PDB file of C-alpha atoms in Angstrom:
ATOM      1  CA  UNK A   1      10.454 -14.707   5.641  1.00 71.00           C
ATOM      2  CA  UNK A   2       6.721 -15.497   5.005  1.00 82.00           C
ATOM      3  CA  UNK A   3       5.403 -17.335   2.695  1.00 92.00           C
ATOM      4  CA  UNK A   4       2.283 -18.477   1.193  1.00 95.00           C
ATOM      5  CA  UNK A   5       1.691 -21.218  -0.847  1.00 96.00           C
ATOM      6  CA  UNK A   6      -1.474 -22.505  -2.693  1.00 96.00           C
ATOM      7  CA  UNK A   7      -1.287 -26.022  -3.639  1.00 95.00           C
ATOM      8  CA  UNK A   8      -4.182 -26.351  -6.459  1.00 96.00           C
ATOM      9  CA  UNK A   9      -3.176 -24.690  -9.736  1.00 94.00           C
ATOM     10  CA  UNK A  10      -6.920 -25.050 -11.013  1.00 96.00           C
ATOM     11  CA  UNK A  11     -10.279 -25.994  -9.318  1.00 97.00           C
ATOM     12  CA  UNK A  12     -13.498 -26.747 -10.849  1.00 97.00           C
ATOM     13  CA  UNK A  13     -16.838 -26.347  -9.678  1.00 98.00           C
ATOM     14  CA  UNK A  14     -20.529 -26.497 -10.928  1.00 98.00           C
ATOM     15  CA  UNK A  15     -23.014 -23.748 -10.863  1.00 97.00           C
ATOM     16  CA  UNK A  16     -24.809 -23.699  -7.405  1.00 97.00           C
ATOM     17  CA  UNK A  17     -22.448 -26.080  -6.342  1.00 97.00           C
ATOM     18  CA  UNK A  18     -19.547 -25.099  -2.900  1.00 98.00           C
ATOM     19  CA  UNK A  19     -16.341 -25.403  -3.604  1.00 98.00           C
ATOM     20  CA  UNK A  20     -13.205 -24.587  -1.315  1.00 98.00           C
ATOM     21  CA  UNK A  21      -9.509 -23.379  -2.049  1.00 98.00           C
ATOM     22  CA  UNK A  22      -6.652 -24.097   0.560  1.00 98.00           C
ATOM     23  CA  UNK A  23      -3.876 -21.986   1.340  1.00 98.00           C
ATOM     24  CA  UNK A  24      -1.014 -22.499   3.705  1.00 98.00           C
ATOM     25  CA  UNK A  25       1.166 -20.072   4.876  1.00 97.00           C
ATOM     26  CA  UNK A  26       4.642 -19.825   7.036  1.00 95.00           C
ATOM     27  CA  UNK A  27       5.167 -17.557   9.558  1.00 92.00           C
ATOM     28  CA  UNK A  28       6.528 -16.922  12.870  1.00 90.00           C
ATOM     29  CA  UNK A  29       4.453 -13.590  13.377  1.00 87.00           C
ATOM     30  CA  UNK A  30       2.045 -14.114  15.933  1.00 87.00           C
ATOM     31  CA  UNK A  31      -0.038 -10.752  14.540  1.00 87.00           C
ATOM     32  CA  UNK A  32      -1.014 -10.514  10.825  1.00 91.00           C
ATOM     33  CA  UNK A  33      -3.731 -10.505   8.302  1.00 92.00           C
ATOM     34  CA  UNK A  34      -4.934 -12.768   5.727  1.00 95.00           C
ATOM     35  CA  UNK A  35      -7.043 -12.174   2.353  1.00 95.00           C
ATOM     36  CA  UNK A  36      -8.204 -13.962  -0.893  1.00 97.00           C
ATOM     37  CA  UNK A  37      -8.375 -11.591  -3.490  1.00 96.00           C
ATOM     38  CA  UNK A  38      -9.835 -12.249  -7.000  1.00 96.00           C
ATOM     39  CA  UNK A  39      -8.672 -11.804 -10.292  1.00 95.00           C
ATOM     40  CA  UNK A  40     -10.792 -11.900 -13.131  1.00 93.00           C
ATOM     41  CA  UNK A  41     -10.233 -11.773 -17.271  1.00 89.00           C
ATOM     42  CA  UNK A  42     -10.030  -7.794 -16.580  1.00 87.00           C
ATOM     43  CA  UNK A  43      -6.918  -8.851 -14.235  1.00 89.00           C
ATOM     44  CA  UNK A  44      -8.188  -5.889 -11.198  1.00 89.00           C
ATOM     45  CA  UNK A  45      -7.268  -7.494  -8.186  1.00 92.00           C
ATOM     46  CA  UNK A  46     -10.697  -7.292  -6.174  1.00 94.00           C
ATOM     47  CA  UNK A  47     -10.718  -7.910  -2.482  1.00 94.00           C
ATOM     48  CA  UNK A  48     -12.785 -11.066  -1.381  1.00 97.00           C
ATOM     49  CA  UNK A  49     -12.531 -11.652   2.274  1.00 96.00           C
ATOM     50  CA  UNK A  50      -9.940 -10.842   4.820  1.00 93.00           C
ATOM     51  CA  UNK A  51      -9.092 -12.500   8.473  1.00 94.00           C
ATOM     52  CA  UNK A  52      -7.307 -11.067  11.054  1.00 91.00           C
ATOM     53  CA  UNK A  53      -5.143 -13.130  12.528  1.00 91.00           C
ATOM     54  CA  UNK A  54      -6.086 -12.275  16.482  1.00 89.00           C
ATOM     55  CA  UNK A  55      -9.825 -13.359  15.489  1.00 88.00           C
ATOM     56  CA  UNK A  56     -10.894 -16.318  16.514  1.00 86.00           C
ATOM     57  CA  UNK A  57     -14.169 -16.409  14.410  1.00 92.00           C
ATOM     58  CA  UNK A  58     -14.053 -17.214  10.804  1.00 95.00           C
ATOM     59  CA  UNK A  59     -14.737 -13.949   8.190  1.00 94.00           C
ATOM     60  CA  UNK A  60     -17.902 -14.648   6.083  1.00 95.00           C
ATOM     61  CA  UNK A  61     -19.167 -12.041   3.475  1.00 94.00           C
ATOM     62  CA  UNK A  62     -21.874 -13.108   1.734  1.00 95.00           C
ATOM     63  CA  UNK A  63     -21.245 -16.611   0.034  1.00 97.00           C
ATOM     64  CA  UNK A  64     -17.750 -16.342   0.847  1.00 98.00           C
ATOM     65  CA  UNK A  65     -16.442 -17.903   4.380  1.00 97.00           C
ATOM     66  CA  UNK A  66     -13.092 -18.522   5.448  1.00 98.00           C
ATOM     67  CA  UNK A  67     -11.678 -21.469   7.157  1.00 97.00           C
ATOM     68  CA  UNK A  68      -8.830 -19.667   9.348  1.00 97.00           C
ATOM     69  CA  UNK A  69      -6.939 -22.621  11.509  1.00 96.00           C
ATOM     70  CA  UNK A  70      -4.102 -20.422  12.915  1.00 95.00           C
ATOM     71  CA  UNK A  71      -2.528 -23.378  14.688  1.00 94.00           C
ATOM     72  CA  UNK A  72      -2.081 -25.165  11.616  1.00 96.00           C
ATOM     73  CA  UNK A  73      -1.600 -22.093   9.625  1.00 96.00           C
ATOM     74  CA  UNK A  74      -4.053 -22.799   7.206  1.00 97.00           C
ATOM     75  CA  UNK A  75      -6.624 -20.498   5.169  1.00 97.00           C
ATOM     76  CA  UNK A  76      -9.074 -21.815   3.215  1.00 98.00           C
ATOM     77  CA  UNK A  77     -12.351 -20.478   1.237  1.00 98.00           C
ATOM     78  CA  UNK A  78     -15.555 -21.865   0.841  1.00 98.00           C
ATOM     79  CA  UNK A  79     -17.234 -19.951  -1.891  1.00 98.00           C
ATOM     80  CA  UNK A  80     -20.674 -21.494  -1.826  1.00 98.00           C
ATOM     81  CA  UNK A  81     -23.544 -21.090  -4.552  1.00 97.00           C
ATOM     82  CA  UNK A  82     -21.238 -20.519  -6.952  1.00 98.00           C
ATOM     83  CA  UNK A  83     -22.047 -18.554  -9.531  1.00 97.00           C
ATOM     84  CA  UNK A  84     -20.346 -18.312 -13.371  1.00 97.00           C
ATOM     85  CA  UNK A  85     -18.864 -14.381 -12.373  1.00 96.00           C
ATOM     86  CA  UNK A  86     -17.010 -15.959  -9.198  1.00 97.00           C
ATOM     87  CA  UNK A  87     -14.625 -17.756 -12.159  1.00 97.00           C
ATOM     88  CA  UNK A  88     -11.378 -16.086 -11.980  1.00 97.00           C
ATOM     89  CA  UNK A  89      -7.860 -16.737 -10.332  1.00 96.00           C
ATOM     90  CA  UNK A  90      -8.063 -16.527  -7.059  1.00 97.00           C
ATOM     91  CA  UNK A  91      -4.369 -15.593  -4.368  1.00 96.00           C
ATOM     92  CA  UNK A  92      -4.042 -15.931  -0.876  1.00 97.00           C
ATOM     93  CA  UNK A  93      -1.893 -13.179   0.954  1.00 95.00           C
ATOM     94  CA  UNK A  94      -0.484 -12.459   3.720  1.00 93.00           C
ATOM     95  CA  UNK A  95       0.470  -9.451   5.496  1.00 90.00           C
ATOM     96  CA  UNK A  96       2.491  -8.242   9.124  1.00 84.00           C
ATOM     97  CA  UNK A  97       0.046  -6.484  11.108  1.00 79.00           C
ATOM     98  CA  UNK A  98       2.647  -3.695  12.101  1.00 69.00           C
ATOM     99  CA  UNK A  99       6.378  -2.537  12.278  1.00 61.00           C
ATOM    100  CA  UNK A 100       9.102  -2.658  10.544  1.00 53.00           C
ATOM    101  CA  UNK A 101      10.025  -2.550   6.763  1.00 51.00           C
ATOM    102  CA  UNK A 102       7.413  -5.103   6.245  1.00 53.00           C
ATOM    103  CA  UNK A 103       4.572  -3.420   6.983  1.00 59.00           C
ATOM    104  CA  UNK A 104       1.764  -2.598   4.404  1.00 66.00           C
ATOM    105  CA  UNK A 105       3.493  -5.269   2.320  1.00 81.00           C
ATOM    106  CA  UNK A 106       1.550  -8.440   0.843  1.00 88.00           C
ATOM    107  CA  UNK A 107       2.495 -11.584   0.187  1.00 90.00           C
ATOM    108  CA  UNK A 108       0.973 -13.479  -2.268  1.00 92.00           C
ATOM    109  CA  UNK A 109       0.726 -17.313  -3.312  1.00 94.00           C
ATOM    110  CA  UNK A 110       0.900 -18.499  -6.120  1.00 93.00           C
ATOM    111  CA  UNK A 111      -2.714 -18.238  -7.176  1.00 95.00           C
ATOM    112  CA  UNK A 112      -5.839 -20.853  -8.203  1.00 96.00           C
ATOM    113  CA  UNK A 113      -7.666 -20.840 -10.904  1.00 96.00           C
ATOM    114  CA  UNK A 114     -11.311 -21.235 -10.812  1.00 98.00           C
ATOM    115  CA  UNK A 115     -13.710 -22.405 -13.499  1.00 97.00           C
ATOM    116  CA  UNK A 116     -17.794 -22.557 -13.272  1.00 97.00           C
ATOM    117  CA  UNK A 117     -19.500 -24.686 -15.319  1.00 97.00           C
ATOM    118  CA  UNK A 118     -23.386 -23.829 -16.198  1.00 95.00           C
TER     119      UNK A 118
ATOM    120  CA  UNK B   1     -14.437   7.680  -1.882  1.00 80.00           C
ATOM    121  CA  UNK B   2     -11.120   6.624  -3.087  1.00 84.00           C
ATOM    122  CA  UNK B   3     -10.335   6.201  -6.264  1.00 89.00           C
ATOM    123  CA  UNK B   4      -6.885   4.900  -7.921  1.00 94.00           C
ATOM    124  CA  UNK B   5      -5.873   5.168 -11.612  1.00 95.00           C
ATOM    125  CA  UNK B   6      -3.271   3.566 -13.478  1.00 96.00           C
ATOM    126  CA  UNK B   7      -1.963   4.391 -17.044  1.00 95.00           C
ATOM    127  CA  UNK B   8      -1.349   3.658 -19.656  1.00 97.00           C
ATOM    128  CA  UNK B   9      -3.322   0.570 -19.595  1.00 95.00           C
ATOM    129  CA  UNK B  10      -0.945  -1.292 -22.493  1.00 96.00           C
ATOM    130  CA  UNK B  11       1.993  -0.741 -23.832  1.00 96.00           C
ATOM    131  CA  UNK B  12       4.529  -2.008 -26.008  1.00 97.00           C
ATOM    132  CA  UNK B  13       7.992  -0.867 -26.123  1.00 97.00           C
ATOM    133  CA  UNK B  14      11.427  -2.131 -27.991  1.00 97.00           C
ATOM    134  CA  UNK B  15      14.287  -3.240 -25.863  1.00 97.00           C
ATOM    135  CA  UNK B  16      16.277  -0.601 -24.618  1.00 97.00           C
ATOM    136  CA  UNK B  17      13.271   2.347 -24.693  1.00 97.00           C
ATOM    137  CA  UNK B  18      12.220   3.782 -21.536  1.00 97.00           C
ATOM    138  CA  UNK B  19       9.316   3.264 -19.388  1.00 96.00           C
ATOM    139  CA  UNK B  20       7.209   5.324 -17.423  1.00 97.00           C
ATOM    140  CA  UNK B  21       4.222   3.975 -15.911  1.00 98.00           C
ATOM    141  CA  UNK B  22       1.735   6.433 -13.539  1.00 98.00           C
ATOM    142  CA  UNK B  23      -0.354   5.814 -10.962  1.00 97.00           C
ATOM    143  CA  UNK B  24      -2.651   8.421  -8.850  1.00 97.00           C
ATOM    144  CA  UNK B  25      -4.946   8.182  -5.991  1.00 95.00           C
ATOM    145  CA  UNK B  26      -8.002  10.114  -5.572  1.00 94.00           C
ATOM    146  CA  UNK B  27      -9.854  10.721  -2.026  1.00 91.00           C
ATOM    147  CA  UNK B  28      -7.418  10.093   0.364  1.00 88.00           C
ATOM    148  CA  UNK B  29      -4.105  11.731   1.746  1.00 87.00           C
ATOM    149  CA  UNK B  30      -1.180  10.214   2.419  1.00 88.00           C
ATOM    150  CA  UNK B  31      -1.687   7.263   1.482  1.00 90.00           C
ATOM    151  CA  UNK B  32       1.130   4.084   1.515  1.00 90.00           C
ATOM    152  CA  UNK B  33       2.055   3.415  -2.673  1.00 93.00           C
ATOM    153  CA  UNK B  34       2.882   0.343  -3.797  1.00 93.00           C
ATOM    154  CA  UNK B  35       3.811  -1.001  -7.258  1.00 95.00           C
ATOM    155  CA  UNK B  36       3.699  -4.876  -7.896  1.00 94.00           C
ATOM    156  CA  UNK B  37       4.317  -6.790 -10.791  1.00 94.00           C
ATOM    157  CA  UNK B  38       2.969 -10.157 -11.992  1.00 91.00           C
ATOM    158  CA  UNK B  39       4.930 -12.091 -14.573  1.00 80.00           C
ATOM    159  CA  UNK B  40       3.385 -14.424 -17.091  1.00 72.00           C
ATOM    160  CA  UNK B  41       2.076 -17.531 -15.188  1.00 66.00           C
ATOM    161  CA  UNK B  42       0.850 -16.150 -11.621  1.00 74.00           C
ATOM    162  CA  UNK B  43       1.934 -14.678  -8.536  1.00 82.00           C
ATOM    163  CA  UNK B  44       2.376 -10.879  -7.335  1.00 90.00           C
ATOM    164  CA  UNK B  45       6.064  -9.554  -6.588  1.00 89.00           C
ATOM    165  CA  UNK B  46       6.353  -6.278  -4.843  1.00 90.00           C
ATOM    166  CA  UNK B  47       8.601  -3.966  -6.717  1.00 93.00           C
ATOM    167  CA  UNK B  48       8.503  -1.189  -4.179  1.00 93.00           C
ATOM    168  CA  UNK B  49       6.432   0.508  -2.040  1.00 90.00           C
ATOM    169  CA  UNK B  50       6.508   4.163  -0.299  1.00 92.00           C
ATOM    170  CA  UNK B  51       4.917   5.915   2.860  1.00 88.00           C
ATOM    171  CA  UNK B  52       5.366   9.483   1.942  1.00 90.00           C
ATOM    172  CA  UNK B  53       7.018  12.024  -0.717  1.00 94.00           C
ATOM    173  CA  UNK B  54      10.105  11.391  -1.912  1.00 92.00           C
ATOM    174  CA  UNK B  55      10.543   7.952   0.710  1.00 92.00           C
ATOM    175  CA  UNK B  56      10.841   4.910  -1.579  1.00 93.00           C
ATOM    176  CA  UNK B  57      11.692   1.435  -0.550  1.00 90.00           C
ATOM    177  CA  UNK B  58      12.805  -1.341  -3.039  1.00 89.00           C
ATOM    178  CA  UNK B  59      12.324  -4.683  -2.268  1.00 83.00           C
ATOM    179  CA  UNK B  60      14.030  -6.447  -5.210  1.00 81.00           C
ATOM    180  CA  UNK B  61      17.222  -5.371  -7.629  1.00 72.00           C
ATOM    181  CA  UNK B  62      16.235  -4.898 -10.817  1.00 80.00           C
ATOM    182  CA  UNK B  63      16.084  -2.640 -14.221  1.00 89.00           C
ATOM    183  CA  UNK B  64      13.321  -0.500 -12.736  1.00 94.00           C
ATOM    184  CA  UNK B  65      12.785   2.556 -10.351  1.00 95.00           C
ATOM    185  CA  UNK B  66      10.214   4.558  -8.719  1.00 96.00           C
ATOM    186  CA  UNK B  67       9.519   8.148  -7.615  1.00 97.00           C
ATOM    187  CA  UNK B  68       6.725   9.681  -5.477  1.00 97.00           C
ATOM    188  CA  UNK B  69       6.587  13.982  -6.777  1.00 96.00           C
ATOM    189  CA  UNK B  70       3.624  14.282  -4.945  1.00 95.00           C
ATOM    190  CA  UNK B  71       1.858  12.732  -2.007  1.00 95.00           C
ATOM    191  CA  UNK B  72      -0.797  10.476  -4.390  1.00 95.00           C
ATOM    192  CA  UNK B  73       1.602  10.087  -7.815  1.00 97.00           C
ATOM    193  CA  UNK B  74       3.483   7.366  -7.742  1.00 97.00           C
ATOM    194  CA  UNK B  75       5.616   6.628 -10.782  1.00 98.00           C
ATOM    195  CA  UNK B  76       7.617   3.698 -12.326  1.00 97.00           C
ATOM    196  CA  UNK B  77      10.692   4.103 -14.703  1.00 97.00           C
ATOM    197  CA  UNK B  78      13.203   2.630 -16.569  1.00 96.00           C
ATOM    198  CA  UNK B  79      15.745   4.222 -18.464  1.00 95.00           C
ATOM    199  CA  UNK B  80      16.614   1.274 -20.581  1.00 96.00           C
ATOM    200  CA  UNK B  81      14.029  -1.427 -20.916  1.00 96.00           C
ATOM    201  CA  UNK B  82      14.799  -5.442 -20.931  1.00 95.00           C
ATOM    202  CA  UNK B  83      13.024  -8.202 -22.310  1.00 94.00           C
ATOM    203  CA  UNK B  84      12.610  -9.519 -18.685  1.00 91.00           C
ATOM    204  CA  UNK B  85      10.725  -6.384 -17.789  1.00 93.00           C
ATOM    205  CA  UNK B  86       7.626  -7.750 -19.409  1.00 92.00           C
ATOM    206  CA  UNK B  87       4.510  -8.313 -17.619  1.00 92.00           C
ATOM    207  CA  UNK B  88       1.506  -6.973 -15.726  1.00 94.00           C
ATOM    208  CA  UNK B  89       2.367  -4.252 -13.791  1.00 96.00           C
ATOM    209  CA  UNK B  90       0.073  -3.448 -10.490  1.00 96.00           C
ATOM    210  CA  UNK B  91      -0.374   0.019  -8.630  1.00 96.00           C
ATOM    211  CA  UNK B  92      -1.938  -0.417  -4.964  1.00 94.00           C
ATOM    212  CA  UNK B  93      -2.652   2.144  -1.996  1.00 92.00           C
ATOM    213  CA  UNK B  94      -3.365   1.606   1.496  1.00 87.00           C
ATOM    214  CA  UNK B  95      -4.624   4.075   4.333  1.00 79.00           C
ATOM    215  CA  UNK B  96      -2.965   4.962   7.398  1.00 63.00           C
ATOM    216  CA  UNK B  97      -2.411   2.876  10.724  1.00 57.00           C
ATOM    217  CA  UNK B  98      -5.951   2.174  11.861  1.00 57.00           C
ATOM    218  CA  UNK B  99      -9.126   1.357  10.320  1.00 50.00           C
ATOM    219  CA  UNK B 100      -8.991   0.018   6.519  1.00 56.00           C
ATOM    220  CA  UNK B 101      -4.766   0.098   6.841  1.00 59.00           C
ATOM    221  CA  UNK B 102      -4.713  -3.447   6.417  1.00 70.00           C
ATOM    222  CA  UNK B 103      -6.171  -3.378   3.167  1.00 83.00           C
ATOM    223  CA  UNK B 104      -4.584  -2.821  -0.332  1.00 88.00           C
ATOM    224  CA  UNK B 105      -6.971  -2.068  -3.109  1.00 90.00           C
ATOM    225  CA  UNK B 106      -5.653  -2.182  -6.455  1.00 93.00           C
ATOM    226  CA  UNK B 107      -5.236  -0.616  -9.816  1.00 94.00           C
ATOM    227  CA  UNK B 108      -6.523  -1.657 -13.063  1.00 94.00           C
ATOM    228  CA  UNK B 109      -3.492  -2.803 -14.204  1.00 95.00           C
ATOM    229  CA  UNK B 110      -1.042  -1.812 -16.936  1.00 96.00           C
ATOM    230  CA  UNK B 111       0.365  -4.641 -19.165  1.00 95.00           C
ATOM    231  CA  UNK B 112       3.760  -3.867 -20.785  1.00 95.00           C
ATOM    232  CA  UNK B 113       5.480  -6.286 -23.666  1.00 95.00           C
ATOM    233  CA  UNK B 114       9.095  -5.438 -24.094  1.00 95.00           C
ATOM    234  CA  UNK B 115      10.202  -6.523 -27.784  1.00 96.00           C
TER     235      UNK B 115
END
């Protein structure tokens, strides 16, 4: 079974400042995606940033990048310039690319909560 | 462009009541349902999930079910409610094989507090 595991409970960061959350996962899939989603005070899940797994090159959007080391299954993100609305709790998840019963199914880790200081 | 609603957004029910909770999608067709729920502290648990009318797949035993009547309702019941079944309560859709199918987007949420 996959899992996903986050191993800071709560990050800090000051405005303008970068900071990065890690995520490891466990899988023996060779085929699957990853995202960070974000949950704010409102609690919608919002999608940040997703990798696919067969991608060598590392998914930016905007001030969010990904560090995606598939060797040492590891996921990180780099939110830089951060900005008071990026505080929230953010999860890493993973999903199968295709087949099976697990398809379409995320899994998620435990989650990280960020807070922005002015 | 697709839309997804979720309802009610709290509620509050005794111990032993039952529970419906709806979700709908708007824009789309046959989309893949999916209910998850987050318990107090952090992580999402997938309750079930479903790929067409009437076809749903539970991933955990529990106190709850869910139904699919039509092709975007997706429903989640309980005939009697427990004080375990408290929580945050997620609807999600995703799109066919192919382009975007990778990607769950979420509901707004519905927060339930069994007493």
């Amino acid at each position: 079974a996959q899992t996903v595991t986050q191993s800071q409970p709560e990050m800090s960061v000051q405005e303008a400042e970068t900071v990065t959350l890690s995520c490891t996962y466990d899988t023996s899939e060779s085929d699957y995606y990853l995202f960070w989603y974000k949950q704010p005070p409102s609690r919608q899940m919002i999608l940040v940033i997703r990798q696919e797994a067969y991608k060598q090159q590392n998914a930016t959007e905007n001030r969010f990048s990904v560090n995606f080391q598939k060797a040492a299954k590891s996921f990180s993100l780099k939110i830089s310039d951060s900005q008071l609305g990026d505080a929230a709790m953010y999860f890493c998840a993973y999903r199968r690319a295709k087949g099976g019963t697990s398809y379409g199914k995320l899994t998620f880790g435990q989650g990280t909560i960020l807070t922005v200081h002015p | 462009s697709q839309t997804i609603h979720q309802w009610p957004a709290t509620l509050v029910q005794p111990v032993g009541s039952p529970l419906s909770l709806e979700c709908t999608v708007e824009g789309t067709s046959n989309p893949n349902l999916y209910w998850y729920r987050q318990a107090a502290g952090r992580g999402l648990q997938l309750l079930f999930y479903s790929v067409g009318i009437g076809q749903i797949s539970s991933e955990v035993p529990q106190n709850l079910s869910a139904s699919r009547p039509q092709d975007r309702q997706f429903i989640l019941s309980s005939k009697k409610l427990l004080l375990s079944d408290s929580g945050f309560y997620l609807c999600a859709w995703s799109g066919e094989p192919g382009a975007g199918a990778n990607v769950l987007t979420f509901g707004a949420g519905s927060r339930l507090t069994v007493l």
